[in-house]
Amino acid sequence: MKVWAGELGFADLAVSGVDLSSAEPGLEAWLADGFHGEMDYMARHGMMRARPAELVPGTLRVVSVRMNYWPRAADAQSALDDPQRAYVSRYALGRDYHKLMRNRLQKLAERIAAEAPHGFRVFVDSAPVLEVELASRSGLGWRGKHTLLLNRHAGSYFFLGEIFTDLPLPLDAPEAPHCGSCRACLDACPTGAIVAPYRVDARRCISYLTIELKGAIPEDLRPLIGNRIYGCDDCQLVCPWNRFAQFGAEADFAPRHRLDEVSLVELFAWSEGEFRERMAGSAIHRIGYERWLRNLAVALGNATGSPDVLAALRARADDPSGLVREHVAWALARHGQRQG
Ligand code: SF4
């Protein structure tokens, strides 16, 4: 199977069982603390998330795969260091990965079926699936203190996907954790969202605030967001295991529309039509134009108050969206305070 997976562009594949009962107390505590914020679907699926055989009856094994995405050309640190530039999480610079991964997983599952007929279902970043838990039990890596999967030979810059199957495949051995005494990700998180090792309060996480949150971004967190307009990679950028990160090989994941180097002012000038046309086929499209402008307004409030930044904000002071107007007003007030 590993050879077939490699031919389909996957960097690795491993098999786990379906008994995740030991993960249930941690999941329950995380939900009880409200750490999932507005992501109601996390609570809605309840403990079914930890029970693959309830989600897909008959499932005996989960085949987890990973696919590298780190773009060769885009320099993350230089984008983060320039407050006039936009920072987009590296996984979202190119085309949305979901469709590509799902198609490849489907092909892999069909190829397995040609040799050994089986009932299967494929998942990519699907809410009811505890993908990091499954992948760590399969030995694809271990859960880092930032809660993402880490692999000794590839760091963490990869997507995960799963095939639920009723084949009794031989199990792979889990990987022991290798974070040791390191706590670089906890210290580096701009908003302190990693409240303890292996515990992320999504309500403070910049990925949640810029992607999942629909309404206003809490004011106390806005200055901490810096120029991150869609997601955040800081906990991964500081992780020592990402010295071993591997570049993505898929052309689809290469940066589009200069998202790896473009300025905040340039993006803020996009019309809704331009946003829709340019972000079609990107994960960013899903947040919609209003949240896009909200995020950019926050980043422009954190940028250096150059004439073009102030002019861009003033041009949207009367935006039809109340959400955007409020964030623009906040950004202008912040520049006013700095100048005053
Ligand atoms: S930064 Fe350190 S603690 Fe955090 S995931 Fe990486 S190795 Fe683990």
mmCIF file of C-alpha atoms and ligand atoms in Angstrom:
data_model
loop_
_atom_site.group_PDB
_atom_site.id
_atom_site.type_symbol
_atom_site.label_atom_id
_atom_site.label_comp_id
_atom_site.label_asym_id
_atom_site.label_seq_id
_atom_site.Cartn_x
_atom_site.Cartn_y
_atom_site.Cartn_z
ATOM 1 C CA MET A 1 0.000 0.000 0.000
ATOM 2 C CA LYS A 2 2.869 2.382 0.774
ATOM 3 C CA VAL A 3 4.135 2.085 -2.808
ATOM 4 C CA TRP A 4 0.682 2.857 -4.207
ATOM 5 C CA ALA A 5 0.356 5.779 -1.821
ATOM 6 C CA GLY A 6 3.731 7.116 -2.974
ATOM 7 C CA GLU A 7 2.656 6.859 -6.619
ATOM 8 C CA LEU A 8 -0.389 8.992 -5.743
ATOM 9 C CA GLY A 9 1.738 11.724 -4.149
ATOM 10 C CA PHE A 10 1.432 10.755 -0.487
ATOM 11 C CA ALA A 11 4.587 10.985 1.584
ATOM 12 C CA ASP A 12 3.613 8.224 3.991
ATOM 13 C CA LEU A 13 0.856 5.829 5.017
ATOM 14 C CA ALA A 14 0.185 3.833 8.197
ATOM 15 C CA VAL A 15 -2.632 1.798 9.747
ATOM 16 C CA SER A 16 -4.305 2.116 13.153
ATOM 17 C CA GLY A 17 -7.175 0.394 14.935
ATOM 18 C CA VAL A 18 -10.409 2.119 15.890
ATOM 19 C CA ASP A 19 -10.391 2.014 19.694
ATOM 20 C CA LEU A 20 -9.859 5.665 20.678
ATOM 21 C CA SER A 21 -11.611 5.323 24.039
ATOM 22 C CA SER A 22 -8.565 6.604 25.925
ATOM 23 C CA ALA A 23 -8.873 9.896 23.979
ATOM 24 C CA GLU A 24 -12.481 10.484 25.060
ATOM 25 C CA PRO A 25 -11.828 12.080 28.492
ATOM 26 C CA GLY A 26 -9.464 14.665 26.952
ATOM 27 C CA LEU A 27 -11.970 15.478 24.216
ATOM 28 C CA GLU A 28 -14.779 15.800 26.773
ATOM 29 C CA ALA A 29 -12.699 18.140 28.969
ATOM 30 C CA TRP A 30 -11.743 20.309 25.969
ATOM 31 C CA LEU A 31 -15.397 20.695 24.975
ATOM 32 C CA ALA A 32 -16.501 21.267 28.598
ATOM 33 C CA ASP A 33 -13.979 24.123 28.867
ATOM 34 C CA GLY A 34 -15.553 25.699 25.791
ATOM 35 C CA PHE A 35 -12.176 25.697 24.022
ATOM 36 C CA HIS A 36 -13.903 24.948 20.699
ATOM 37 C CA GLY A 37 -15.476 28.430 20.679
ATOM 38 C CA GLU A 38 -18.099 28.809 17.934
ATOM 39 C CA MET A 39 -17.147 25.506 16.287
ATOM 40 C CA ASP A 40 -20.427 23.920 17.327
ATOM 41 C CA TYR A 41 -19.936 21.056 14.904
ATOM 42 C CA MET A 42 -17.153 19.816 17.186
ATOM 43 C CA ALA A 43 -19.600 19.418 20.050
ATOM 44 C CA ARG A 44 -22.416 18.250 17.779
ATOM 45 C CA HIS A 45 -20.535 15.142 16.697
ATOM 46 C CA GLY A 46 -19.860 14.418 20.382
ATOM 47 C CA MET A 47 -18.048 11.230 21.231
ATOM 48 C CA MET A 48 -18.752 9.811 17.771
ATOM 49 C CA ARG A 49 -15.533 11.624 16.818
ATOM 50 C CA ALA A 50 -13.636 9.176 18.989
ATOM 51 C CA ARG A 51 -15.580 6.177 17.682
ATOM 52 C CA PRO A 52 -14.783 5.545 14.012
ATOM 53 C CA ALA A 53 -16.907 2.381 13.950
ATOM 54 C CA GLU A 54 -19.970 4.430 14.957
ATOM 55 C CA LEU A 55 -19.298 7.005 12.262
ATOM 56 C CA VAL A 56 -18.883 4.329 9.576
ATOM 57 C CA PRO A 57 -20.348 1.027 10.807
ATOM 58 C CA GLY A 58 -18.153 -1.963 10.080
ATOM 59 C CA THR A 59 -14.887 0.007 10.214
ATOM 60 C CA LEU A 60 -12.049 -2.132 11.553
ATOM 61 C CA ARG A 61 -9.009 -0.073 10.565
ATOM 62 C CA VAL A 62 -8.104 3.468 9.608
ATOM 63 C CA VAL A 63 -5.437 4.033 6.971
ATOM 64 C CA SER A 64 -3.873 7.455 7.607
ATOM 65 C CA VAL A 65 -1.848 9.238 4.933
ATOM 66 C CA ARG A 66 0.091 12.473 4.859
ATOM 67 C CA MET A 67 1.007 14.828 2.001
ATOM 68 C CA ASN A 68 3.663 17.541 2.299
ATOM 69 C CA TYR A 69 2.699 21.095 1.397
ATOM 70 C CA TRP A 70 5.516 23.461 2.443
ATOM 71 C CA PRO A 71 6.056 25.776 -0.547
ATOM 72 C CA ARG A 72 9.632 25.961 -1.770
ATOM 73 C CA ALA A 73 9.664 29.625 -2.759
ATOM 74 C CA ALA A 74 7.682 31.401 -0.050
ATOM 75 C CA ASP A 75 9.795 32.764 2.829
ATOM 76 C CA ALA A 76 7.532 32.803 5.881
ATOM 77 C CA GLN A 77 9.737 34.788 8.248
ATOM 78 C CA SER A 78 10.339 37.717 5.895
ATOM 79 C CA ALA A 79 6.563 38.052 5.375
ATOM 80 C CA LEU A 80 5.939 37.981 9.137
ATOM 81 C CA ASP A 81 8.694 40.519 9.758
ATOM 82 C CA ASP A 82 7.236 43.147 7.409
ATOM 83 C CA PRO A 83 4.098 44.706 8.971
ATOM 84 C CA GLN A 84 3.003 46.157 5.609
ATOM 85 C CA ARG A 85 2.845 42.704 4.031
ATOM 86 C CA ALA A 86 0.091 40.140 4.462
ATOM 87 C CA TYR A 87 0.848 36.819 6.095
ATOM 88 C CA VAL A 88 -1.198 33.856 4.882
ATOM 89 C CA SER A 89 -0.715 30.469 6.510
ATOM 90 C CA ARG A 90 1.540 28.497 4.206
ATOM 91 C CA TYR A 91 -0.982 25.715 3.652
ATOM 92 C CA ALA A 92 -3.428 28.192 2.100
ATOM 93 C CA LEU A 93 -1.141 29.981 -0.383
ATOM 94 C CA GLY A 94 -2.132 27.718 -3.264
ATOM 95 C CA ARG A 95 -5.226 25.784 -4.257
ATOM 96 C CA ASP A 96 -7.454 24.183 -1.665
ATOM 97 C CA TYR A 97 -6.062 20.765 -0.781
ATOM 98 C CA HIS A 98 -9.318 19.057 0.152
ATOM 99 C CA LYS A 99 -10.430 18.096 -3.355
ATOM 100 C CA LEU A 100 -7.004 16.931 -4.476
ATOM 101 C CA MET A 101 -6.468 14.846 -1.346
ATOM 102 C CA ARG A 102 -9.948 13.335 -1.466
ATOM 103 C CA ASN A 103 -9.564 12.324 -5.131
ATOM 104 C CA ARG A 104 -6.188 10.729 -4.456
ATOM 105 C CA LEU A 105 -7.485 8.925 -1.362
ATOM 106 C CA GLN A 106 -10.438 7.628 -3.352
ATOM 107 C CA LYS A 107 -8.026 6.281 -5.987
ATOM 108 C CA LEU A 108 -5.916 4.655 -3.296
ATOM 109 C CA ALA A 109 -8.968 3.039 -1.698
ATOM 110 C CA GLU A 110 -10.108 1.758 -5.114
ATOM 111 C CA ARG A 111 -6.665 0.370 -5.827
ATOM 112 C CA ILE A 112 -6.757 -1.501 -2.525
ATOM 113 C CA ALA A 113 -10.265 -2.726 -3.435
ATOM 114 C CA ALA A 114 -8.972 -4.151 -6.724
ATOM 115 C CA GLU A 115 -6.653 -6.439 -4.720
ATOM 116 C CA ALA A 116 -8.806 -6.944 -1.643
ATOM 117 C CA PRO A 117 -12.466 -5.920 -1.999
ATOM 118 C CA HIS A 118 -13.484 -3.800 0.981
ATOM 119 C CA GLY A 119 -16.066 -1.377 2.270
ATOM 120 C CA PHE A 120 -14.471 2.025 2.709
ATOM 121 C CA ARG A 121 -15.022 5.746 3.126
ATOM 122 C CA VAL A 122 -12.426 8.487 2.719
ATOM 123 C CA PHE A 123 -12.046 11.629 4.844
ATOM 124 C CA VAL A 124 -9.962 14.785 4.541
ATOM 125 C CA ASP A 125 -10.015 17.322 7.378
ATOM 126 C CA SER A 126 -13.468 16.135 8.331
ATOM 127 C CA ALA A 127 -15.011 17.374 11.590
ATOM 128 C CA PRO A 128 -16.142 13.991 12.923
ATOM 129 C CA VAL A 129 -12.661 12.446 12.524
ATOM 130 C CA LEU A 130 -9.939 12.757 15.190
ATOM 131 C CA GLU A 131 -7.243 12.691 12.544
ATOM 132 C CA VAL A 132 -4.213 13.524 14.711
ATOM 133 C CA GLU A 133 -5.235 10.890 17.238
ATOM 134 C CA LEU A 134 -5.610 8.269 14.526
ATOM 135 C CA ALA A 135 -2.378 9.248 12.778
ATOM 136 C CA SER A 136 -0.358 9.158 16.001
ATOM 137 C CA ARG A 137 -1.705 5.704 16.839
ATOM 138 C CA SER A 138 -0.700 4.516 13.380
ATOM 139 C CA GLY A 139 2.867 5.716 13.892
ATOM 140 C CA LEU A 140 2.747 8.467 11.245
ATOM 141 C CA GLY A 141 4.084 10.707 14.001
ATOM 142 C CA TRP A 142 3.221 11.915 17.489
ATOM 143 C CA ARG A 143 1.013 14.688 18.796
ATOM 144 C CA GLY A 144 3.206 17.696 19.544
ATOM 145 C CA LYS A 145 2.537 20.030 22.453
ATOM 146 C CA HIS A 146 0.867 22.371 19.925
ATOM 147 C CA THR A 147 -1.549 19.426 19.224
ATOM 148 C CA LEU A 148 -0.492 18.989 15.586
ATOM 149 C CA LEU A 149 1.085 15.813 14.287
ATOM 150 C CA LEU A 150 4.881 15.758 14.167
ATOM 151 C CA ASN A 151 7.002 13.367 12.177
ATOM 152 C CA ARG A 152 10.684 12.805 12.897
ATOM 153 C CA HIS A 153 11.610 12.920 9.224
ATOM 154 C CA ALA A 154 9.194 15.611 8.051
ATOM 155 C CA GLY A 155 8.215 17.995 10.879
ATOM 156 C CA SER A 156 4.572 19.073 10.669
ATOM 157 C CA TYR A 157 3.969 20.806 7.340
ATOM 158 C CA PHE A 158 1.697 18.195 5.809
ATOM 159 C CA PHE A 159 -1.997 17.460 5.328
ATOM 160 C CA LEU A 160 -3.633 14.361 6.748
ATOM 161 C CA GLY A 161 -6.312 12.145 5.259
ATOM 162 C CA GLU A 162 -7.935 8.847 6.197
ATOM 163 C CA ILE A 163 -9.493 5.753 4.664
ATOM 164 C CA PHE A 164 -11.923 3.983 6.987
ATOM 165 C CA THR A 165 -11.964 0.346 5.915
ATOM 166 C CA ASP A 166 -13.531 -2.943 6.986
ATOM 167 C CA LEU A 167 -10.373 -4.845 6.026
ATOM 168 C CA PRO A 168 -8.531 -6.354 9.036
ATOM 169 C CA LEU A 169 -5.183 -4.901 7.888
ATOM 170 C CA PRO A 170 -2.087 -5.478 10.065
ATOM 171 C CA LEU A 171 -1.584 -2.616 12.539
ATOM 172 C CA ASP A 172 1.442 -0.319 12.525
ATOM 173 C CA ALA A 173 3.137 0.558 15.811
ATOM 174 C CA PRO A 174 2.515 4.002 17.352
ATOM 175 C CA GLU A 175 5.380 6.516 17.524
ATOM 176 C CA ALA A 176 6.719 7.583 20.934
ATOM 177 C CA PRO A 177 6.513 11.349 21.589
ATOM 178 C CA HIS A 178 9.718 13.325 21.052
ATOM 179 C CA CYS A 179 8.904 16.828 22.346
ATOM 180 C CA GLY A 180 10.895 16.221 25.529
ATOM 181 C CA SER A 181 11.332 19.353 27.634
ATOM 182 C CA CYS A 182 10.866 21.697 24.645
ATOM 183 C CA ARG A 183 8.122 24.314 24.981
ATOM 184 C CA ALA A 184 9.045 26.583 22.083
ATOM 185 C CA CYS A 185 5.546 26.507 20.592
ATOM 186 C CA LEU A 186 3.876 27.481 23.877
ATOM 187 C CA ASP A 187 6.201 30.462 24.241
ATOM 188 C CA ALA A 188 5.946 31.528 20.592
ATOM 189 C CA CYS A 189 2.163 31.579 20.231
ATOM 190 C CA PRO A 190 1.329 35.272 19.690
ATOM 191 C CA THR A 191 -1.948 35.054 21.641
ATOM 192 C CA GLY A 192 -1.019 32.449 24.281
ATOM 193 C CA ALA A 193 -3.535 30.008 22.815
ATOM 194 C CA ILE A 194 -1.533 26.922 23.837
ATOM 195 C CA VAL A 195 -2.635 27.212 27.443
ATOM 196 C CA ALA A 196 -0.783 24.052 28.522
ATOM 197 C CA PRO A 197 1.079 21.300 26.686
ATOM 198 C CA TYR A 198 -1.387 19.522 24.377
ATOM 199 C CA ARG A 199 -4.191 22.000 25.190
ATOM 200 C CA VAL A 200 -5.156 24.714 22.711
ATOM 201 C CA ASP A 201 -7.865 27.228 23.523
ATOM 202 C CA ALA A 202 -9.207 27.701 20.004
ATOM 203 C CA ARG A 203 -10.888 30.959 21.058
ATOM 204 C CA ARG A 204 -7.433 32.556 21.300
ATOM 205 C CA CYS A 205 -5.869 30.767 18.309
ATOM 206 C CA ILE A 206 -5.246 33.072 15.325
ATOM 207 C CA SER A 207 -6.314 30.329 12.907
ATOM 208 C CA TYR A 208 -9.688 30.227 14.645
ATOM 209 C CA LEU A 209 -9.998 34.016 14.942
ATOM 210 C CA THR A 210 -9.234 34.677 11.265
ATOM 211 C CA ILE A 211 -10.976 31.651 9.719
ATOM 212 C CA GLU A 212 -13.669 30.109 11.926
ATOM 213 C CA LEU A 213 -14.936 33.084 13.931
ATOM 214 C CA LYS A 214 -17.816 34.762 12.115
ATOM 215 C CA GLY A 215 -18.302 37.937 14.130
ATOM 216 C CA ALA A 216 -16.047 40.578 15.635
ATOM 217 C CA ILE A 217 -12.527 39.642 16.696
ATOM 218 C CA PRO A 218 -12.096 40.377 20.435
ATOM 219 C CA GLU A 219 -10.367 43.758 20.744
ATOM 220 C CA ASP A 220 -7.728 42.617 23.209
ATOM 221 C CA LEU A 221 -6.494 40.024 20.702
ATOM 222 C CA ARG A 222 -6.402 42.265 17.618
ATOM 223 C CA PRO A 223 -2.981 43.851 18.280
ATOM 224 C CA LEU A 224 -1.516 40.369 18.844
ATOM 225 C CA ILE A 225 -2.621 39.165 15.413
ATOM 226 C CA GLY A 226 -0.032 41.336 13.649
ATOM 227 C CA ASN A 227 -0.202 40.913 9.883
ATOM 228 C CA ARG A 228 -1.672 37.387 9.909
ATOM 229 C CA ILE A 229 -4.773 37.650 7.730
ATOM 230 C CA TYR A 230 -5.565 33.960 7.241
ATOM 231 C CA GLY A 231 -4.320 31.414 9.740
ATOM 232 C CA CYS A 232 -1.009 31.343 11.550
ATOM 233 C CA ASP A 233 2.084 29.133 11.483
ATOM 234 C CA ASP A 234 4.047 30.465 14.436
ATOM 235 C CA CYS A 235 3.872 27.319 16.578
ATOM 236 C CA GLN A 236 5.200 25.327 13.643
ATOM 237 C CA LEU A 237 7.818 27.859 12.552
ATOM 238 C CA VAL A 238 9.602 27.613 15.911
ATOM 239 C CA CYS A 239 9.359 23.844 16.215
ATOM 240 C CA PRO A 240 12.825 22.283 16.013
ATOM 241 C CA TRP A 241 11.423 19.265 14.190
ATOM 242 C CA ASN A 242 10.572 21.450 11.217
ATOM 243 C CA ARG A 243 14.282 21.521 10.394
ATOM 244 C CA PHE A 244 13.346 18.257 8.736
ATOM 245 C CA ALA A 245 10.281 19.616 6.924
ATOM 246 C CA GLN A 246 9.907 18.478 3.336
ATOM 247 C CA PHE A 247 8.752 20.619 0.429
ATOM 248 C CA GLY A 248 5.412 19.878 -1.179
ATOM 249 C CA ALA A 249 5.633 18.360 -4.664
ATOM 250 C CA GLU A 250 2.139 19.313 -5.872
ATOM 251 C CA ALA A 251 1.899 22.249 -8.288
ATOM 252 C CA ASP A 252 -1.540 22.978 -6.793
ATOM 253 C CA PHE A 253 0.046 24.023 -3.488
ATOM 254 C CA ALA A 254 2.358 26.658 -5.029
ATOM 255 C CA PRO A 255 1.483 30.282 -4.090
ATOM 256 C CA ARG A 256 -1.115 31.983 -6.286
ATOM 257 C CA HIS A 257 -1.801 35.700 -6.822
ATOM 258 C CA ARG A 258 1.491 36.561 -5.050
ATOM 259 C CA LEU A 259 -0.140 35.761 -1.699
ATOM 260 C CA ASP A 260 3.330 35.045 -0.315
ATOM 261 C CA GLU A 261 4.579 38.597 -0.929
ATOM 262 C CA VAL A 262 1.595 40.874 -1.478
ATOM 263 C CA SER A 263 0.946 44.011 0.619
ATOM 264 C CA LEU A 264 -2.050 44.514 2.910
ATOM 265 C CA VAL A 265 -3.006 47.686 1.050
ATOM 266 C CA GLU A 266 -3.123 45.859 -2.283
ATOM 267 C CA LEU A 267 -5.375 43.105 -0.906
ATOM 268 C CA PHE A 268 -7.658 45.605 0.852
ATOM 269 C CA ALA A 269 -8.304 47.252 -2.517
ATOM 270 C CA TRP A 270 -9.709 44.055 -4.049
ATOM 271 C CA SER A 271 -13.405 44.354 -4.915
ATOM 272 C CA GLU A 272 -15.768 41.556 -3.913
ATOM 273 C CA GLY A 273 -15.731 40.333 -7.527
ATOM 274 C CA GLU A 274 -11.936 40.252 -7.549
ATOM 275 C CA PHE A 275 -11.899 38.386 -4.239
ATOM 276 C CA ARG A 276 -14.352 35.789 -5.529
ATOM 277 C CA GLU A 277 -12.587 35.334 -8.836
ATOM 278 C CA ARG A 278 -9.038 35.217 -7.474
ATOM 279 C CA MET A 279 -9.792 33.068 -4.426
ATOM 280 C CA ALA A 280 -11.966 30.568 -6.324
ATOM 281 C CA GLY A 281 -10.424 27.159 -5.692
ATOM 282 C CA SER A 282 -8.599 28.437 -2.582
ATOM 283 C CA ALA A 283 -9.401 27.580 1.037
ATOM 284 C CA ILE A 284 -9.602 31.344 1.627
ATOM 285 C CA HIS A 285 -12.742 31.580 -0.530
ATOM 286 C CA ARG A 286 -14.762 29.913 2.234
ATOM 287 C CA ILE A 287 -14.410 32.764 4.734
ATOM 288 C CA GLY A 288 -16.112 35.163 2.304
ATOM 289 C CA TYR A 289 -15.383 38.777 1.458
ATOM 290 C CA GLU A 290 -16.650 40.318 4.699
ATOM 291 C CA ARG A 291 -14.357 38.283 6.977
ATOM 292 C CA TRP A 292 -11.523 38.822 4.510
ATOM 293 C CA LEU A 293 -11.894 42.596 4.872
ATOM 294 C CA ARG A 294 -12.316 42.268 8.664
ATOM 295 C CA ASN A 295 -9.001 40.420 8.910
ATOM 296 C CA LEU A 296 -7.227 42.886 6.632
ATOM 297 C CA ALA A 297 -8.577 45.840 8.643
ATOM 298 C CA VAL A 298 -7.067 44.368 11.820
ATOM 299 C CA ALA A 299 -3.714 43.794 10.100
ATOM 300 C CA LEU A 300 -3.770 47.337 8.674
ATOM 301 C CA GLY A 301 -4.427 48.617 12.196
ATOM 302 C CA ASN A 302 -1.250 46.807 13.238
ATOM 303 C CA ALA A 303 0.770 48.050 10.220
ATOM 304 C CA THR A 304 2.983 51.114 10.199
ATOM 305 C CA GLY A 305 0.762 54.173 9.739
ATOM 306 C CA SER A 306 2.037 55.178 6.311
ATOM 307 C CA PRO A 307 -0.080 57.484 4.112
ATOM 308 C CA ASP A 308 -1.180 54.586 1.885
ATOM 309 C CA VAL A 309 -2.258 52.476 4.897
ATOM 310 C CA LEU A 310 -4.307 55.337 6.339
ATOM 311 C CA ALA A 311 -5.825 56.137 2.935
ATOM 312 C CA ALA A 312 -6.793 52.475 2.417
ATOM 313 C CA LEU A 313 -8.530 52.363 5.790
ATOM 314 C CA ARG A 314 -10.312 55.682 5.275
ATOM 315 C CA ALA A 315 -11.569 54.496 1.881
ATOM 316 C CA ARG A 316 -13.498 51.728 3.667
ATOM 317 C CA ALA A 317 -14.679 53.748 6.668
ATOM 318 C CA ASP A 318 -18.220 53.672 5.229
ATOM 319 C CA ASP A 319 -18.175 50.059 4.087
ATOM 320 C CA PRO A 320 -21.698 48.602 3.773
ATOM 321 C CA SER A 321 -20.796 45.884 6.289
ATOM 322 C CA GLY A 322 -21.109 46.917 9.935
ATOM 323 C CA LEU A 323 -18.510 44.286 10.834
ATOM 324 C CA VAL A 324 -15.970 45.790 8.445
ATOM 325 C CA ARG A 325 -16.792 49.383 9.479
ATOM 326 C CA GLU A 326 -16.213 48.539 13.146
ATOM 327 C CA HIS A 327 -12.821 46.922 12.478
ATOM 328 C CA VAL A 328 -11.780 49.801 10.200
ATOM 329 C CA ALA A 329 -12.783 52.303 12.912
ATOM 330 C CA TRP A 330 -10.713 50.334 15.423
ATOM 331 C CA ALA A 331 -7.717 50.364 13.063
ATOM 332 C CA LEU A 332 -7.970 54.112 12.418
ATOM 333 C CA ALA A 333 -8.359 54.817 16.135
ATOM 334 C CA ARG A 334 -5.254 52.742 16.819
ATOM 335 C CA HIS A 335 -3.252 54.778 14.325
ATOM 336 C CA GLY A 336 -4.714 57.951 15.823
ATOM 337 C CA GLN A 337 -3.582 56.887 19.322
ATOM 338 C CA ARG A 338 -0.091 56.128 18.065
ATOM 339 C CA GLN A 339 0.217 59.496 16.355
ATOM 340 C CA GLY A 340 -1.315 61.332 19.306
HETATM 341 S S1 SF4 B 1 7.911 23.339 19.424
HETATM 342 FE FE1 SF4 B 1 8.769 21.855 20.891
HETATM 343 S S2 SF4 B 1 7.069 21.375 22.300
HETATM 344 FE FE2 SF4 B 1 6.171 22.365 20.497
HETATM 345 S S3 SF4 B 1 5.569 20.673 19.155
HETATM 346 FE FE3 SF4 B 1 7.647 21.274 18.525
HETATM 347 S S4 SF4 B 1 9.036 19.944 19.714
HETATM 348 FE FE4 SF4 B 1 7.002 19.814 20.678
#
